[in-house]
Short mmCIF file of C-alpha atoms and ligand atoms in Angstrom, two decimals:
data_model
loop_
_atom_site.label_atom_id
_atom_site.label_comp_id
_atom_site.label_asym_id
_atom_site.label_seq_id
_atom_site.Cartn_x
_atom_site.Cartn_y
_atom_site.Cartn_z
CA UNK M 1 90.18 94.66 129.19
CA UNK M 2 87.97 94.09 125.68
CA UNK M 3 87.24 97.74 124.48
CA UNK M 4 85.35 98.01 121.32
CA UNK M 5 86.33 101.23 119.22
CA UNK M 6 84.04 103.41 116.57
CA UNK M 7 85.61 105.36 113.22
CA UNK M 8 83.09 107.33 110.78
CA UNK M 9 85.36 110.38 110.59
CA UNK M 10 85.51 110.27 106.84
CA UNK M 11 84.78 107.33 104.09
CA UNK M 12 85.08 104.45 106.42
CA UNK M 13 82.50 102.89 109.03
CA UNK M 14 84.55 100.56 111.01
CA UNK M 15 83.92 98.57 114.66
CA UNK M 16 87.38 97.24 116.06
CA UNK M 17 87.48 94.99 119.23
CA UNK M 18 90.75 94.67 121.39
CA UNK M 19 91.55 92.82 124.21
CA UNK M 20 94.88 93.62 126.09
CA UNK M 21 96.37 94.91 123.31
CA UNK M 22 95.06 92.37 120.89
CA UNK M 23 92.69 93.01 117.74
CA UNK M 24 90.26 90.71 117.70
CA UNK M 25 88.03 92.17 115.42
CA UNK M 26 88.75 94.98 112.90
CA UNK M 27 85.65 95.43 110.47
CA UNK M 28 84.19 98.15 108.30
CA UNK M 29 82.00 99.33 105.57
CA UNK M 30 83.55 101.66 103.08
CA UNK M 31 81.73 104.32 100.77
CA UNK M 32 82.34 104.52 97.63
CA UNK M 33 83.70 107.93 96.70
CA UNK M 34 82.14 108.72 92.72
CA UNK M 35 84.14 111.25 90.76
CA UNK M 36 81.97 114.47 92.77
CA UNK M 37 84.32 113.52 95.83
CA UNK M 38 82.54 113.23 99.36
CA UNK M 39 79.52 114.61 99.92
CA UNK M 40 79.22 114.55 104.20
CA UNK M 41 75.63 114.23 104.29
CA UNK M 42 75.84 111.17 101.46
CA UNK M 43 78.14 109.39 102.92
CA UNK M 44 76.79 110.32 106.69
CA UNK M 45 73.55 108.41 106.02
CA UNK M 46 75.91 105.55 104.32
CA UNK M 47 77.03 105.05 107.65
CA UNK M 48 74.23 105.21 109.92
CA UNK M 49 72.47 102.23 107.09
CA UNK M 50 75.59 100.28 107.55
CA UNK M 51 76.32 100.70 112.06
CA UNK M 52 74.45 98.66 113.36
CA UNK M 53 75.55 95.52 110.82
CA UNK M 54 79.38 96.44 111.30
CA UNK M 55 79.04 96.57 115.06
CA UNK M 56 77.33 92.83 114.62
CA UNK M 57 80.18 91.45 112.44
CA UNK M 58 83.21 92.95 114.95
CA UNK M 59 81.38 91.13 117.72
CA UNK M 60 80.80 87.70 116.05
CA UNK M 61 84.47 88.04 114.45
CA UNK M 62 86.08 88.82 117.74
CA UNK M 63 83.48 86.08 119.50
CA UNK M 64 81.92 88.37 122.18
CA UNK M 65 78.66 89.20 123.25
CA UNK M 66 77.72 92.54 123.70
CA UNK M 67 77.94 92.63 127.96
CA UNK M 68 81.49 91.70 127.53
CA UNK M 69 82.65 95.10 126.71
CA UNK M 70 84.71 97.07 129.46
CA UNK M 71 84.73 99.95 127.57
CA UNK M 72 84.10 102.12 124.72
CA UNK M 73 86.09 104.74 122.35
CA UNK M 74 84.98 106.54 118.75
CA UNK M 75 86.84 108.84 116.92
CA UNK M 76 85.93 112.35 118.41
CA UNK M 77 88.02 113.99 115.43
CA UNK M 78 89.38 115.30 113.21
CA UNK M 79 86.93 114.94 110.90
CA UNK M 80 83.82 115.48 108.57
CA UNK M 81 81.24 116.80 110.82
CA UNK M 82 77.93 114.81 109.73
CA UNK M 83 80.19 111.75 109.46
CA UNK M 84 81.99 111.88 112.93
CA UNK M 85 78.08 112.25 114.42
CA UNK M 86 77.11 108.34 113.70
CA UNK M 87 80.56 106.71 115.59
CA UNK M 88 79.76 109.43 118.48
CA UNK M 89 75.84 108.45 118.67
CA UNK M 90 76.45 104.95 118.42
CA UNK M 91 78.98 104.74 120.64
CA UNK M 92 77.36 106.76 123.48
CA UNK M 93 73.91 104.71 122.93
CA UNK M 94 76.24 101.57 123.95
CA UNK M 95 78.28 102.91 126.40
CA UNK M 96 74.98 103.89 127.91
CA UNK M 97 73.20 100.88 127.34
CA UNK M 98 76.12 98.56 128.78
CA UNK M 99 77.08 101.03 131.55
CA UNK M 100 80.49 100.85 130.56
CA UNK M 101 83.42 103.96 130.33
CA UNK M 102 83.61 105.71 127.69
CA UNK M 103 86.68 107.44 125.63
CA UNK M 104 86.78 110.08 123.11
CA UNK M 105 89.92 109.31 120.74
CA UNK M 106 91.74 111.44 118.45
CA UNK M 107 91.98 109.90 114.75
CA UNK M 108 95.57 110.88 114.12
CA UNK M 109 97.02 109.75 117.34
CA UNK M 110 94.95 106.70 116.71
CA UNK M 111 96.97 105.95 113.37
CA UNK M 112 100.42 107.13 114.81
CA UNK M 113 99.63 104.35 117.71
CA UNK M 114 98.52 101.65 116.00
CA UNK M 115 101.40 101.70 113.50
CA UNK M 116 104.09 102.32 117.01
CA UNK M 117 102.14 99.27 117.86
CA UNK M 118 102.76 96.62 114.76
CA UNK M 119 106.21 98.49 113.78
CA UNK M 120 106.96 97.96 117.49
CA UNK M 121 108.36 101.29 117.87
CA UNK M 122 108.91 102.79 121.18
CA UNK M 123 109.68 106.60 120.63
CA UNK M 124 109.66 107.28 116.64
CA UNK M 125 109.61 110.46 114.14
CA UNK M 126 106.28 109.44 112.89
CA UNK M 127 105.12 110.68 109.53
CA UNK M 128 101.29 110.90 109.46
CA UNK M 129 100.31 111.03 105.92
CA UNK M 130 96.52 110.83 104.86
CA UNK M 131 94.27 112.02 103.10
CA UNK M 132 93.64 115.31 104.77
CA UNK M 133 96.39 115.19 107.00
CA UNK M 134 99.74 115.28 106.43
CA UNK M 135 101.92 115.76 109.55
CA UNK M 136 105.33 114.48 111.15
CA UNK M 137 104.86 114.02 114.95
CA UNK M 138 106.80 113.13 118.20
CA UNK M 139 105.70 111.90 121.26
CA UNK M 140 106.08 113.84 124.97
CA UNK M 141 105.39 112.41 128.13
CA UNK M 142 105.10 116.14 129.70
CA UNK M 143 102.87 117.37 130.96
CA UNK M 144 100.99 114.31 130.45
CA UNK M 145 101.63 111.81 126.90
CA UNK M 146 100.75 113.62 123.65
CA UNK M 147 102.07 114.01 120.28
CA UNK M 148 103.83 117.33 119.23
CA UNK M 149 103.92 118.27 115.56
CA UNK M 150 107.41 119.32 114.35
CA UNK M 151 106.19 119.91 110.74
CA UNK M 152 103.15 119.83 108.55
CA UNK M 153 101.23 120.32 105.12
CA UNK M 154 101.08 124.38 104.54
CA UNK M 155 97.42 123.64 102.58
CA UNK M 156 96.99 120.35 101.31
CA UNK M 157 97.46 116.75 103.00
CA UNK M 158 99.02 114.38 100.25
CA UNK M 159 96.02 112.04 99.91
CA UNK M 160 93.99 114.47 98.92
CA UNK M 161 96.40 116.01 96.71
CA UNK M 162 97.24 112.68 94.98
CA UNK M 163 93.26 111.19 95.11
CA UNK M 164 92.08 114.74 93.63
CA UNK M 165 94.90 114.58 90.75
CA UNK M 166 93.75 110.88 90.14
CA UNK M 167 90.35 112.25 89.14
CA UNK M 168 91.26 114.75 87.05
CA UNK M 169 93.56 112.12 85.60
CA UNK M 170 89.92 110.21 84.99
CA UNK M 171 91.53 107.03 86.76
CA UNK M 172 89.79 104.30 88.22
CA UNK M 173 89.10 104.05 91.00
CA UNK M 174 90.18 107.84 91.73
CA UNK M 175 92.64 107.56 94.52
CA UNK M 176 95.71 107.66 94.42
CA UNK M 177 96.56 104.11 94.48
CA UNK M 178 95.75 104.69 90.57
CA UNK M 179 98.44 106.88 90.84
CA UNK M 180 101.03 104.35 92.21
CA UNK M 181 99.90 101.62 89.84
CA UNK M 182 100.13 103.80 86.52
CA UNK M 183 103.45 105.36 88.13
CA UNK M 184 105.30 102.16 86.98
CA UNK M 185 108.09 103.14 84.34
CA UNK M 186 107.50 106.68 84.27
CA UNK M 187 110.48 109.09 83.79
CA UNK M 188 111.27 112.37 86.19
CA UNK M 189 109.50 115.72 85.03
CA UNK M 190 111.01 118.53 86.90
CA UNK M 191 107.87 119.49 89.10
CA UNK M 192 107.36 122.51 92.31
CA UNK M 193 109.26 121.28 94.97
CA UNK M 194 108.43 123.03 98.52
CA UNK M 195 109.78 122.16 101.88
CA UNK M 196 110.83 125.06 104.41
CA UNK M 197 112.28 123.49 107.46
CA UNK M 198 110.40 120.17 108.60
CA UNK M 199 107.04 121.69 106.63
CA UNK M 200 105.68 121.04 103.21
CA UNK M 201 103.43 122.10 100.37
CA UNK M 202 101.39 121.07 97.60
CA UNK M 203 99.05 122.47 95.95
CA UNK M 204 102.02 124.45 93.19
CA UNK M 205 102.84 120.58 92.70
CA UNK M 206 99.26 120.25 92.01
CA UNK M 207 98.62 122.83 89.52
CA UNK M 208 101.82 122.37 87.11
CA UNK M 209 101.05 118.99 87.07
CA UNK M 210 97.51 119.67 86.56
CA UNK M 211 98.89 121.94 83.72
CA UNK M 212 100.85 119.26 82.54
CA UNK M 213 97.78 116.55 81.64
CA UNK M 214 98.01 116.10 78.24
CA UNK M 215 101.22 117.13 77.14
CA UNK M 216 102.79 114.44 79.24
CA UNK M 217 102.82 110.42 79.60
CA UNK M 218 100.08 109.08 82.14
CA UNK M 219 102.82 107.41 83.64
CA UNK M 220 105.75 109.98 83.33
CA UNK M 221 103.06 112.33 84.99
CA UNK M 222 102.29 109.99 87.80
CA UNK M 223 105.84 109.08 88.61
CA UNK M 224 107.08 112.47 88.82
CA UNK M 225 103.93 113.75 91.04
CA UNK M 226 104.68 111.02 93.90
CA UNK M 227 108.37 111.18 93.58
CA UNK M 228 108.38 115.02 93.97
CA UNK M 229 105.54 114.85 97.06
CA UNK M 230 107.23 112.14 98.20
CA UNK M 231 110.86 113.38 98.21
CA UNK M 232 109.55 116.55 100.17
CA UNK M 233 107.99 114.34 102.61
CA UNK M 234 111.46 112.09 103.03
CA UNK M 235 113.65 114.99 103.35
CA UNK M 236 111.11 116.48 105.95
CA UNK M 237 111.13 113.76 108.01
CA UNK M 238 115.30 113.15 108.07
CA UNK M 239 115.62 116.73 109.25
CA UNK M 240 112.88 115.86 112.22
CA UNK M 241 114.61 112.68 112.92
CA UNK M 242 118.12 114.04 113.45
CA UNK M 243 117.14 117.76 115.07
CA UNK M 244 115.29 115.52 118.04
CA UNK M 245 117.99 112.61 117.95
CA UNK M 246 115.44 109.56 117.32
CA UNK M 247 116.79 106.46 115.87
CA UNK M 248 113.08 105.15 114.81
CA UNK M 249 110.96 105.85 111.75
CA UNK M 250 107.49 105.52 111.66
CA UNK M 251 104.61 106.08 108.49
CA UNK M 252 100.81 105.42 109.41
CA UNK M 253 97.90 106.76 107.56
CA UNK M 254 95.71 106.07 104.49
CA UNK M 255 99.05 107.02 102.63
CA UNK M 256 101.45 104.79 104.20
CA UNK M 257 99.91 102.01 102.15
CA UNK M 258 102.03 103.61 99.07
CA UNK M 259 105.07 100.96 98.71
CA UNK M 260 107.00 104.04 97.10
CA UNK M 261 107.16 105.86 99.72
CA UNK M 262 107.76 103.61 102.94
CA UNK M 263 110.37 102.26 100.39
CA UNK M 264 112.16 105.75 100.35
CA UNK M 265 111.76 106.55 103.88
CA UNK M 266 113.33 103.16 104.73
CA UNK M 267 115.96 104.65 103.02
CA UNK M 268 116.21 107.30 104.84
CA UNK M 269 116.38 105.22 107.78
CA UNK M 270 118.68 103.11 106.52
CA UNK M 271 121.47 105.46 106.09
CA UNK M 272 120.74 106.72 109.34
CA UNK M 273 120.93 103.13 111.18
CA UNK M 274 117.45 103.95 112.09
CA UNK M 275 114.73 101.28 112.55
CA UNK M 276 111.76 101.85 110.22
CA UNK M 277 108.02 100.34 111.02
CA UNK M 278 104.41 100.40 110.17
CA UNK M 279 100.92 98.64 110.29
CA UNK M 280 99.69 96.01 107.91
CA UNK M 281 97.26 97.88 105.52
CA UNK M 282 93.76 97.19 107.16
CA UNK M 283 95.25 99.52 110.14
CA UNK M 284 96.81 102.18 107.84
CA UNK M 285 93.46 102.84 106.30
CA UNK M 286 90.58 104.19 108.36
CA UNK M 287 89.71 101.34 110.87
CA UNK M 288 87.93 100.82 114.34
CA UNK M 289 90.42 98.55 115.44
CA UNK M 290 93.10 101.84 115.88
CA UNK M 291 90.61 103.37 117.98
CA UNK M 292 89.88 100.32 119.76
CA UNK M 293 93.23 100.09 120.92
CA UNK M 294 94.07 103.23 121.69
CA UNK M 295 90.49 103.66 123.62
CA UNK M 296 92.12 100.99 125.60
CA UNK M 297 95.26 102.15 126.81
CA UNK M 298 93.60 105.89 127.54
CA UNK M 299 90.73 103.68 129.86
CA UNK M 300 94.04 101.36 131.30
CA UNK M 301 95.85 104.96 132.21
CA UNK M 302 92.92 106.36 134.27
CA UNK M 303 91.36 108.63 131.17
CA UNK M 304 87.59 109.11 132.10
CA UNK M 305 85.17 110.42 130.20
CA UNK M 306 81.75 112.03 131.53
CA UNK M 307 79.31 110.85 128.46
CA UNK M 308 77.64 114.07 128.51
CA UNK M 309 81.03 115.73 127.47
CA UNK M 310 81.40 113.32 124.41
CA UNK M 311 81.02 115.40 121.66
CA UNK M 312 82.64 115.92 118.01
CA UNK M 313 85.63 118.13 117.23
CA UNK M 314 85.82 118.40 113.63
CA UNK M 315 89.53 120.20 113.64
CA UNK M 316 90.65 118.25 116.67
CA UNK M 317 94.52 118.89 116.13
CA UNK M 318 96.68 115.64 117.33
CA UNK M 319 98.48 118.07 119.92
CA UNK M 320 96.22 118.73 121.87
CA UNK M 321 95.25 115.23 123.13
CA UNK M 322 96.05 113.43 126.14
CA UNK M 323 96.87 109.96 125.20
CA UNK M 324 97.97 108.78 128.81
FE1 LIG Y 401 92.60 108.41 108.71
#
């Protein structure tokens, strides 16, 4: 079945085309986030001027005409609210237009899928780690396929944490890929270190770092900040991995393109004989093709949709959605 999939739920416009299981288109348009942060409105309008172009590129990439889509998902959440609106509009003004099913998708369950997809991984500990999310999830097929969450962020998720720290660090560009390139060669600073159980924190990492700037290297500072979030996030995970038995790893989200830490949760899988597995980068970061595919297997299990009941849900939690 081709499926074409919408994302606008933060930064990133994307269009992604599958076809059994197959990308055959994944593009986007990506705003660029100044040192004020996102403003929803802004970056809203950014991707209503940039929709209809995207949705032309996917289709010439994945070479399709438009009545050759079988169905339809965008991201119904979580999300910025403004944002999530263009994906939903567009998406129901084609679904309409072609006559064709439509799916609402969840954005985390998207990323966990996508990455149990290219790290072929059938039942993993997944760590979810973007920018405002930062979660550790399981699938269960009862009552009907979802993902539970066995342990999550108190406050902060760790790409905000690490993007926000970037700016006040005055890096460019202010994400926290800065932070992993001026990590290199850095020392250990003692820093806040919270985990209770299989949850985390981080906003007292944030502030004594924070309080830090100045009186410590760039790069001492930025090593210490991802090993310490990091660490928390490893140790987090391990105690998820062996309470439910799993012999798979998983990391998907904007984060798991940080080669520190799927290096340390390999790690952690390695000394557990555990397999460890993740998307290329293009899928880790905000993309269409995620939702594309999972819009595909919810259409392929018998999930309908009534298009009048395709909305936004801008604190959709990952728990609560059927997947199958
Ligand atoms: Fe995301």
């Amino acid at each position: 079945m081709i499926v074409l999939g919408m994302e606008s739920s933060a930064h990133t416009f994307g269009v992604g085309i599958v076809d059994n299981g197959k990308v055959l288109a994944n593009e986007k348009a990506m705003y660029r986030i100044g040192t004020a942060g996102m403003i929803p409105g802004e970056v809203a309008r950014f991707h209503a001027e940039n929709a209809a172009e995207v949705l032309g590129m996917a289709l010439e990439k994945a070479g399709i005409s438009n009545n050759e889509i079988e169905g339809i998902g965008y991201t119904m959440g979580p999300g910025l609210g403004p944002c999530l609106e263009v994906a939903q509009l567009s998406a129901k003004t084609v679904a309409k237009k072609l006559g064709v099913p439509i799916v609402p998708v969840n954005h985390c369950a998207a990323h966990a899928e996508i990455a149990r997809h290219f790290g072929r991984l059938a039942d993993p500990i997944m760590l979810y780690v973007s920018g405002g999310n930062s979660q550790i999830l399981v699938l269960e097929e009862r009552p009907y396929l979802h993902y539970v969450v066995l342990g999550e962020t108190f406050d902060i998720g760790v790409g905000n944490m690490l993007d926000s720290f970037a700016r006040k660090l005055k890096l460019e560009p202010a994400w926290g890929s800065s932070i992993e390139k001026h990590s290199q060669g850095g020392r250990y600073i003692e820093l806040p270190y919270t985990v209770k159980g299989m949850d985390f924190s981080f906003t007292g990492l944030a502030t004594r770092a924070t309080e830090l700037i100045g009186e410590e290297r760039l790069s001492d500072l930025c090593f210490s900040i991802q090993e310490t979030a990091f660490s928390a996030l490893c140790e987090a995970t391990e105690r998820a991995m062996l309470l439910k038995n799993k012999r798979e790893i998983g990391i998907c989200g904007g984060v798991a393109q940080n080669r520190k830490l799927r290096e340390m949760l390999e790690e952690v899988g390695r000394e557990h004989d555990a397999k460890f597995g993740f998307a290329p980068d293009e899928f880790n970061a905000d993309n269409g093709g995620m939702v594309a595919y999972l819009a595909e297997r919810m259409i392929g299990s018998g999930i309908k949709s009534r298009l009048e009941d395709c909305g936004i849900r801008q604190k959709y939690r990952v728990d609560t959605a059927r997947l199958g």
